[in-house]
């Protein structure tokens, strides 16, 4: 004769055992990789919490299996105590699983995407609520402690969900990351044979707030073709300067801008830690006598926060000339990997000096939903100009 007194209780215990075993697998599958590979301490803490939930769920499954398979104890009081303890453990395990899946559901709606995994969390929430309701109903009303423990655990679980929402979702969104890039031209000098002019420039990079992975750090240098006007220019010509984006001048004819040089300052995909600084020196050479009155440097910087994602690189991620790169994104932890759609980042950079232009660096995300806020991806442009005067 089995320990369970009737068929409804046998069905309940069987369902509870299967549900808690599945919950053990679910939470362990999310928690173990997160504990091992999460990019942040909070991510590792989430992974550890889910591993702990899986251990509690396993204990509840063992309790359900024990009550389902053990024989009736000849001592009624001892049997009742064991049954109450087993039901209480099943109840606590179910509350723990409920809280864990509520946390996951909060993350899904707050920072995730509508993925098929949403149905999994919902199924565990419904199953948890059903098991808790039945277990609490079967706890002996003459023994108040089990019910008080169950209610206390449920209240604690609600507070845990609120704390999770604050620490995992709200706080990270308030943490900033940036790259301060400062381009500076040096003093131009004529070559010894007077055949050309060398213009040095440097770029200082400082990583602020969080570590980053640089997607692009490129520069374009253009020179303004200008000559002295033989006579003062008219108001119509000055207005035309304004329309073309040139500084209006009564003494200078501006033909336009010519591309001089472009290139990469940092290899795509390079990681840097918060607080790191680096200085990169470059130079350009112009023919002498000069046809230009100034040079302009445009600096393009794009990056991903390394506390929110990792670039999965391989030897074919970038073309040999770095004109095209493609990375798959790995999320900050295993939980986010399940609740977000796969993301791909592509970078294109087209050099066309023979056509008199350099195309801007383009960074695109597939899917592109809220990429800037989610991964801390930014594209910033710095501009500086140097008048070609006082050549040494």
GROMACS .gro file of C-alpha atoms in nm:
model
  392
    1UNK     CA    1   0.000   0.000   0.000
    2UNK     CA    2   0.149   0.335  -0.104
    3UNK     CA    3   0.194   0.626   0.132
    4UNK     CA    4  -0.040   0.850  -0.069
    5UNK     CA    5  -0.390   0.802   0.066
    6UNK     CA    6  -0.589   0.859  -0.254
    7UNK     CA    7  -0.555   0.889  -0.627
    8UNK     CA    8  -0.589   1.272  -0.645
    9UNK     CA    9  -0.293   1.308  -0.410
   10UNK     CA   10  -0.095   1.056  -0.614
   11UNK     CA   11  -0.166   1.257  -0.929
   12UNK     CA   12  -0.067   1.578  -0.754
   13UNK     CA   13   0.260   1.435  -0.625
   14UNK     CA   14   0.341   1.284  -0.963
   15UNK     CA   15   0.276   1.616  -1.138
   16UNK     CA   16   0.478   1.805  -0.876
   17UNK     CA   17   0.773   1.567  -0.913
   18UNK     CA   18   0.780   1.597  -1.295
   19UNK     CA   19   0.730   1.975  -1.287
   20UNK     CA   20   1.010   2.026  -1.032
   21UNK     CA   21   1.249   1.803  -1.227
   22UNK     CA   22   1.183   2.011  -1.538
   23UNK     CA   23   1.230   2.329  -1.333
   24UNK     CA   24   1.564   2.192  -1.212
   25UNK     CA   25   1.677   2.144  -1.571
   26UNK     CA   26   1.545   2.485  -1.679
   27UNK     CA   27   1.714   2.688  -1.406
   28UNK     CA   28   2.038   2.490  -1.419
   29UNK     CA   29   2.058   2.539  -1.799
   30UNK     CA   30   2.033   2.916  -1.746
   31UNK     CA   31   2.233   2.945  -1.425
   32UNK     CA   32   2.539   2.727  -1.485
   33UNK     CA   33   2.658   2.901  -1.808
   34UNK     CA   34   2.581   3.240  -1.654
   35UNK     CA   35   2.782   3.159  -1.344
   36UNK     CA   36   3.076   3.048  -1.556
   37UNK     CA   37   3.072   3.300  -1.843
   38UNK     CA   38   2.875   3.613  -1.745
   39UNK     CA   39   3.054   3.938  -1.830
   40UNK     CA   40   2.964   4.118  -1.507
   41UNK     CA   41   2.947   4.040  -1.138
   42UNK     CA   42   2.570   4.098  -1.137
   43UNK     CA   43   2.541   3.848  -1.424
   44UNK     CA   44   2.740   3.590  -1.230
   45UNK     CA   45   2.522   3.660  -0.927
   46UNK     CA   46   2.212   3.595  -1.136
   47UNK     CA   47   2.368   3.269  -1.257
   48UNK     CA   48   2.449   3.163  -0.901
   49UNK     CA   49   2.093   3.243  -0.792
   50UNK     CA   50   1.949   3.027  -1.069
   51UNK     CA   51   2.183   2.741  -0.978
   52UNK     CA   52   2.058   2.770  -0.620
   53UNK     CA   53   1.699   2.764  -0.747
   54UNK     CA   54   1.774   2.446  -0.940
   55UNK     CA   55   1.907   2.283  -0.620
   56UNK     CA   56   1.592   2.381  -0.426
   57UNK     CA   57   1.370   2.255  -0.710
   58UNK     CA   58   1.559   1.925  -0.708
   59UNK     CA   59   1.503   1.894  -0.333
   60UNK     CA   60   1.131   1.952  -0.388
   61UNK     CA   61   1.123   1.689  -0.662
   62UNK     CA   62   1.291   1.438  -0.429
   63UNK     CA   63   1.033   1.517  -0.159
   64UNK     CA   64   0.746   1.464  -0.404
   65UNK     CA   65   0.896   1.136  -0.520
   66UNK     CA   66   0.945   1.023  -0.164
   67UNK     CA   67   0.585   1.090  -0.067
   68UNK     CA   68   0.466   0.920  -0.385
   69UNK     CA   69   0.663   0.599  -0.346
   70UNK     CA   70   0.720   0.542   0.026
   71UNK     CA   71   0.506   0.299   0.223
   72UNK     CA   72   0.269   0.410   0.496
   73UNK     CA   73   0.441   0.447   0.830
   74UNK     CA   74   0.277   0.227   1.095
   75UNK     CA   75   0.293   0.522   1.335
   76UNK     CA   76   0.025   0.771   1.224
   77UNK     CA   77   0.172   1.074   1.398
   78UNK     CA   78   0.517   1.020   1.247
   79UNK     CA   79   0.361   0.966   0.904
   80UNK     CA   80   0.166   1.291   0.936
   81UNK     CA   81   0.476   1.487   1.031
   82UNK     CA   82   0.671   1.347   0.734
   83UNK     CA   83   0.384   1.425   0.499
   84UNK     CA   84   0.360   1.783   0.625
   85UNK     CA   85   0.734   1.833   0.590
   86UNK     CA   86   0.730   1.690   0.240
   87UNK     CA   87   0.439   1.912   0.133
   88UNK     CA   88   0.610   2.214   0.287
   89UNK     CA   89   0.930   2.140   0.094
   90UNK     CA   90   0.731   2.100  -0.229
   91UNK     CA   91   0.557   2.431  -0.155
   92UNK     CA   92   0.883   2.616  -0.085
   93UNK     CA   93   1.048   2.470  -0.395
   94UNK     CA   94   0.749   2.576  -0.607
   95UNK     CA   95   0.758   2.928  -0.461
   96UNK     CA   96   1.129   2.947  -0.545
   97UNK     CA   97   1.065   2.835  -0.903
   98UNK     CA   98   0.776   3.081  -0.930
   99UNK     CA   99   0.995   3.370  -0.815
  100UNK     CA  100   1.275   3.272  -1.053
  101UNK     CA  101   1.044   3.258  -1.354
  102UNK     CA  102   0.879   3.585  -1.256
  103UNK     CA  103   1.227   3.741  -1.257
  104UNK     CA  104   1.294   3.597  -1.601
  105UNK     CA  105   0.956   3.722  -1.723
  106UNK     CA  106   1.034   4.071  -1.592
  107UNK     CA  107   1.363   4.065  -1.781
  108UNK     CA  108   1.187   3.937  -2.095
  109UNK     CA  109   0.946   4.230  -2.105
  110UNK     CA  110   1.192   4.492  -1.982
  111UNK     CA  111   1.505   4.425  -2.189
  112UNK     CA  112   1.424   4.120  -2.401
  113UNK     CA  113   1.253   4.038  -2.727
  114UNK     CA  114   0.938   3.835  -2.802
  115UNK     CA  115   1.111   3.497  -2.832
  116UNK     CA  116   0.951   3.149  -2.815
  117UNK     CA  117   1.113   3.102  -2.472
  118UNK     CA  118   0.843   3.333  -2.333
  119UNK     CA  119   0.601   3.037  -2.338
  120UNK     CA  120   0.841   2.838  -2.118
  121UNK     CA  121   0.851   3.098  -1.840
  122UNK     CA  122   0.473   3.137  -1.852
  123UNK     CA  123   0.419   2.760  -1.830
  124UNK     CA  124   0.641   2.733  -1.521
  125UNK     CA  125   0.464   3.030  -1.358
  126UNK     CA  126   0.122   2.870  -1.409
  127UNK     CA  127   0.245   2.528  -1.294
  128UNK     CA  128   0.413   2.681  -0.987
  129UNK     CA  129   0.099   2.868  -0.887
  130UNK     CA  130  -0.110   2.550  -0.922
  131UNK     CA  131   0.129   2.338  -0.714
  132UNK     CA  132   0.156   2.606  -0.445
  133UNK     CA  133  -0.223   2.635  -0.419
  134UNK     CA  134  -0.273   2.259  -0.386
  135UNK     CA  135   0.018   2.213  -0.146
  136UNK     CA  136  -0.098   2.495   0.084
  137UNK     CA  137  -0.452   2.355   0.081
  138UNK     CA  138  -0.320   2.014   0.188
  139UNK     CA  139  -0.108   2.149   0.472
  140UNK     CA  140  -0.268   2.061   0.805
  141UNK     CA  141  -0.463   2.359   0.942
  142UNK     CA  142  -0.385   2.243   1.292
  143UNK     CA  143  -0.018   2.305   1.228
  144UNK     CA  144   0.015   2.683   1.161
  145UNK     CA  145   0.390   2.689   1.112
  146UNK     CA  146   0.399   2.539   0.760
  147UNK     CA  147   0.148   2.790   0.629
  148UNK     CA  148   0.331   3.079   0.790
  149UNK     CA  149   0.656   2.961   0.635
  150UNK     CA  150   0.489   2.935   0.294
  151UNK     CA  151   0.340   3.286   0.318
  152UNK     CA  152   0.671   3.426   0.439
  153UNK     CA  153   0.856   3.263   0.151
  154UNK     CA  154   0.607   3.405  -0.099
  155UNK     CA  155   0.647   3.758   0.040
  156UNK     CA  156   1.024   3.719   0.033
  157UNK     CA  157   0.998   3.606  -0.327
  158UNK     CA  158   0.804   3.916  -0.428
  159UNK     CA  159   1.071   4.133  -0.267
  160UNK     CA  160   1.337   3.933  -0.452
  161UNK     CA  161   1.164   4.007  -0.784
  162UNK     CA  162   1.160   4.379  -0.703
  163UNK     CA  163   1.528   4.372  -0.604
  164UNK     CA  164   1.617   4.181  -0.921
  165UNK     CA  165   1.437   4.439  -1.134
  166UNK     CA  166   1.628   4.721  -0.965
  167UNK     CA  167   1.976   4.565  -0.961
  168UNK     CA  168   1.973   4.384  -1.295
  169UNK     CA  169   1.768   4.617  -1.513
  170UNK     CA  170   1.752   4.968  -1.367
  171UNK     CA  171   2.105   5.015  -1.232
  172UNK     CA  172   2.293   4.890  -1.543
  173UNK     CA  173   2.090   5.127  -1.759
  174UNK     CA  174   2.224   5.418  -1.552
  175UNK     CA  175   2.590   5.326  -1.593
  176UNK     CA  176   2.757   5.516  -1.874
  177UNK     CA  177   3.038   5.421  -2.109
  178UNK     CA  178   3.220   5.644  -2.353
  179UNK     CA  179   3.534   5.694  -2.555
  180UNK     CA  180   3.682   6.042  -2.543
  181UNK     CA  181   3.868   6.093  -2.873
  182UNK     CA  182   4.069   6.411  -2.919
  183UNK     CA  183   4.230   6.476  -3.261
  184UNK     CA  184   4.509   6.736  -3.274
  185UNK     CA  185   4.711   6.865  -3.569
  186UNK     CA  186   5.081   6.931  -3.527
  187UNK     CA  187   5.293   7.198  -3.695
  188UNK     CA  188   5.326   7.156  -4.073
  189UNK     CA  189   5.680   7.162  -4.212
  190UNK     CA  190   5.828   7.173  -4.561
  191UNK     CA  191   6.043   6.885  -4.675
  192UNK     CA  192   6.417   6.944  -4.705
  193UNK     CA  193   6.393   6.947  -5.086
  194UNK     CA  194   6.092   7.182  -5.069
  195UNK     CA  195   5.895   6.927  -5.273
  196UNK     CA  196   5.620   6.870  -5.020
  197UNK     CA  197   5.465   6.963  -4.688
  198UNK     CA  198   5.428   6.719  -4.399
  199UNK     CA  199   5.137   6.771  -4.161
  200UNK     CA  200   5.146   6.555  -3.845
  201UNK     CA  201   4.841   6.479  -3.635
  202UNK     CA  202   4.762   6.265  -3.333
  203UNK     CA  203   4.452   6.121  -3.168
  204UNK     CA  204   4.424   6.066  -2.791
  205UNK     CA  205   4.172   5.801  -2.679
  206UNK     CA  206   4.046   5.764  -2.322
  207UNK     CA  207   3.800   5.491  -2.217
  208UNK     CA  208   3.549   5.612  -1.958
  209UNK     CA  209   3.298   5.435  -1.736
  210UNK     CA  210   3.300   5.081  -1.875
  211UNK     CA  211   3.521   4.864  -2.090
  212UNK     CA  212   3.444   4.869  -2.461
  213UNK     CA  213   3.506   4.679  -2.783
  214UNK     CA  214   3.589   4.917  -3.065
  215UNK     CA  215   3.390   4.859  -3.382
  216UNK     CA  216   3.544   5.142  -3.579
  217UNK     CA  217   3.801   5.414  -3.521
  218UNK     CA  218   3.871   5.570  -3.860
  219UNK     CA  219   3.979   5.906  -3.992
  220UNK     CA  220   3.939   6.110  -4.311
  221UNK     CA  221   4.157   6.405  -4.403
  222UNK     CA  222   4.041   6.651  -4.668
  223UNK     CA  223   4.204   6.970  -4.794
  224UNK     CA  224   4.029   7.286  -4.901
  225UNK     CA  225   4.126   7.409  -5.249
  226UNK     CA  226   4.143   7.788  -5.235
  227UNK     CA  227   4.306   8.082  -5.407
  228UNK     CA  228   4.314   8.460  -5.363
  229UNK     CA  229   4.044   8.650  -5.547
  230UNK     CA  230   4.174   8.912  -5.787
  231UNK     CA  231   3.905   9.154  -5.669
  232UNK     CA  232   3.663   9.163  -5.376
  233UNK     CA  233   3.392   8.901  -5.414
  234UNK     CA  234   3.030   9.003  -5.448
  235UNK     CA  235   2.749   8.952  -5.197
  236UNK     CA  236   2.604   8.689  -5.431
  237UNK     CA  237   2.931   8.495  -5.418
  238UNK     CA  238   2.941   8.525  -5.038
  239UNK     CA  239   2.584   8.390  -5.016
  240UNK     CA  240   2.690   8.100  -5.239
  241UNK     CA  241   2.974   8.024  -4.994
  242UNK     CA  242   2.721   7.992  -4.715
  243UNK     CA  243   2.496   7.763  -4.922
  244UNK     CA  244   2.793   7.534  -4.996
  245UNK     CA  245   2.899   7.517  -4.632
  246UNK     CA  246   3.211   7.732  -4.681
  247UNK     CA  247   3.313   8.024  -4.468
  248UNK     CA  248   3.218   8.337  -4.661
  249UNK     CA  249   3.524   8.535  -4.765
  250UNK     CA  250   3.558   8.852  -4.970
  251UNK     CA  251   3.920   8.766  -5.064
  252UNK     CA  252   3.925   8.388  -5.111
  253UNK     CA  253   3.784   8.172  -5.388
  254UNK     CA  254   3.704   7.823  -5.260
  255UNK     CA  255   3.680   7.554  -5.527
  256UNK     CA  256   3.590   7.273  -5.288
  257UNK     CA  257   3.730   6.994  -5.073
  258UNK     CA  258   3.963   6.721  -5.197
  259UNK     CA  259   4.025   6.391  -5.016
  260UNK     CA  260   4.385   6.357  -4.903
  261UNK     CA  261   4.412   6.052  -4.680
  262UNK     CA  262   4.199   5.805  -4.484
  263UNK     CA  263   4.264   5.505  -4.267
  264UNK     CA  264   4.210   5.306  -3.949
  265UNK     CA  265   4.339   5.411  -3.610
  266UNK     CA  266   4.231   5.100  -3.414
  267UNK     CA  267   4.173   4.751  -3.548
  268UNK     CA  268   3.803   4.659  -3.550
  269UNK     CA  269   3.698   4.440  -3.257
  270UNK     CA  270   3.979   4.552  -3.026
  271UNK     CA  271   3.887   4.541  -2.653
  272UNK     CA  272   3.985   4.808  -2.400
  273UNK     CA  273   3.931   4.838  -2.027
  274UNK     CA  274   3.783   5.138  -1.848
  275UNK     CA  275   4.053   5.393  -1.773
  276UNK     CA  276   4.285   5.289  -2.056
  277UNK     CA  277   4.448   5.562  -2.261
  278UNK     CA  278   4.630   5.546  -2.591
  279UNK     CA  279   4.780   5.794  -2.833
  280UNK     CA  280   4.810   5.729  -3.205
  281UNK     CA  281   5.033   5.942  -3.431
  282UNK     CA  282   4.988   5.982  -3.806
  283UNK     CA  283   5.095   6.230  -4.073
  284UNK     CA  284   4.986   6.340  -4.419
  285UNK     CA  285   5.195   6.480  -4.704
  286UNK     CA  286   5.083   6.753  -4.941
  287UNK     CA  287   5.250   6.873  -5.263
  288UNK     CA  288   5.437   7.203  -5.258
  289UNK     CA  289   5.352   7.468  -5.371
  290UNK     CA  290   5.024   7.426  -5.187
  291UNK     CA  291   4.689   7.447  -5.360
  292UNK     CA  292   4.517   7.435  -5.022
  293UNK     CA  293   4.465   7.688  -4.746
  294UNK     CA  294   4.357   7.438  -4.478
  295UNK     CA  295   4.311   7.070  -4.396
  296UNK     CA  296   4.022   6.911  -4.206
  297UNK     CA  297   4.020   6.588  -4.006
  298UNK     CA  298   3.703   6.389  -3.938
  299UNK     CA  299   3.727   6.112  -3.680
  300UNK     CA  300   3.463   5.836  -3.654
  301UNK     CA  301   3.437   5.615  -3.345
  302UNK     CA  302   3.186   5.334  -3.279
  303UNK     CA  303   3.195   5.082  -2.996
  304UNK     CA  304   3.002   4.824  -2.795
  305UNK     CA  305   3.006   4.810  -2.416
  306UNK     CA  306   3.196   4.499  -2.308
  307UNK     CA  307   2.978   4.461  -1.996
  308UNK     CA  308   2.671   4.404  -2.217
  309UNK     CA  309   2.794   4.193  -2.506
  310UNK     CA  310   3.090   4.016  -2.664
  311UNK     CA  311   3.186   4.010  -3.031
  312UNK     CA  312   3.222   3.654  -3.159
  313UNK     CA  313   3.516   3.691  -3.397
  314UNK     CA  314   3.680   3.450  -3.637
  315UNK     CA  315   3.952   3.486  -3.904
  316UNK     CA  316   3.686   3.580  -4.160
  317UNK     CA  317   3.515   3.846  -3.948
  318UNK     CA  318   3.685   4.128  -4.144
  319UNK     CA  319   3.801   4.154  -4.503
  320UNK     CA  320   4.174   4.203  -4.567
  321UNK     CA  321   4.130   4.575  -4.636
  322UNK     CA  322   3.892   4.616  -4.337
  323UNK     CA  323   3.627   4.758  -4.568
  324UNK     CA  324   3.371   4.511  -4.433
  325UNK     CA  325   3.337   4.336  -4.097
  326UNK     CA  326   3.066   4.113  -3.955
  327UNK     CA  327   3.027   3.989  -3.598
  328UNK     CA  328   2.771   3.780  -3.417
  329UNK     CA  329   2.693   3.915  -3.072
  330UNK     CA  330   2.701   3.705  -2.756
  331UNK     CA  331   2.490   3.851  -2.479
  332UNK     CA  332   2.624   3.944  -2.135
  333UNK     CA  333   2.486   3.628  -1.972
  334UNK     CA  334   2.303   3.306  -2.052
  335UNK     CA  335   1.968   3.450  -1.943
  336UNK     CA  336   1.987   3.737  -2.192
  337UNK     CA  337   2.101   3.491  -2.457
  338UNK     CA  338   1.763   3.315  -2.417
  339UNK     CA  339   1.535   3.617  -2.393
  340UNK     CA  340   1.686   3.816  -2.680
  341UNK     CA  341   1.693   3.751  -3.051
  342UNK     CA  342   2.031   3.681  -3.215
  343UNK     CA  343   2.211   4.002  -3.311
  344UNK     CA  344   2.455   4.061  -3.596
  345UNK     CA  345   2.669   4.373  -3.638
  346UNK     CA  346   2.802   4.473  -3.980
  347UNK     CA  347   3.051   4.747  -4.056
  348UNK     CA  348   3.123   4.891  -4.401
  349UNK     CA  349   3.390   5.142  -4.497
  350UNK     CA  350   3.428   5.245  -4.863
  351UNK     CA  351   3.735   5.429  -4.993
  352UNK     CA  352   3.692   5.607  -5.325
  353UNK     CA  353   3.972   5.863  -5.359
  354UNK     CA  354   3.959   5.846  -5.740
  355UNK     CA  355   3.601   5.973  -5.718
  356UNK     CA  356   3.703   6.255  -5.489
  357UNK     CA  357   3.541   6.122  -5.172
  358UNK     CA  358   3.562   5.890  -4.873
  359UNK     CA  359   3.234   5.735  -4.766
  360UNK     CA  360   3.138   5.748  -4.400
  361UNK     CA  361   3.182   5.446  -4.182
  362UNK     CA  362   2.848   5.265  -4.145
  363UNK     CA  363   2.754   5.033  -3.857
  364UNK     CA  364   2.428   4.838  -3.886
  365UNK     CA  365   2.259   4.596  -3.647
  366UNK     CA  366   2.025   4.310  -3.731
  367UNK     CA  367   1.775   4.335  -3.576
  368UNK     CA  368   1.826   4.703  -3.499
  369UNK     CA  369   1.568   4.738  -3.221
  370UNK     CA  370   1.693   4.980  -2.957
  371UNK     CA  371   2.057   4.890  -3.029
  372UNK     CA  372   2.204   5.217  -2.902
  373UNK     CA  373   2.045   5.190  -2.558
  374UNK     CA  374   2.081   4.815  -2.527
  375UNK     CA  375   2.444   4.756  -2.613
  376UNK     CA  376   2.585   5.102  -2.560
  377UNK     CA  377   2.666   5.126  -2.929
  378UNK     CA  378   2.758   5.480  -3.023
  379UNK     CA  379   2.892   5.650  -3.333
  380UNK     CA  380   3.052   5.981  -3.253
  381UNK     CA  381   3.225   6.220  -3.491
  382UNK     CA  382   3.505   6.457  -3.396
  383UNK     CA  383   3.614   6.732  -3.634
  384UNK     CA  384   3.917   6.959  -3.633
  385UNK     CA  385   4.071   7.199  -3.880
  386UNK     CA  386   4.420   7.337  -3.941
  387UNK     CA  387   4.508   7.647  -4.139
  388UNK     CA  388   4.821   7.591  -4.351
  389UNK     CA  389   5.015   7.901  -4.247
  390UNK     CA  390   5.358   7.972  -4.103
  391UNK     CA  391   5.523   7.678  -4.277
  392UNK     CA  392   5.872   7.611  -4.146
   0.00000   0.00000   0.00000
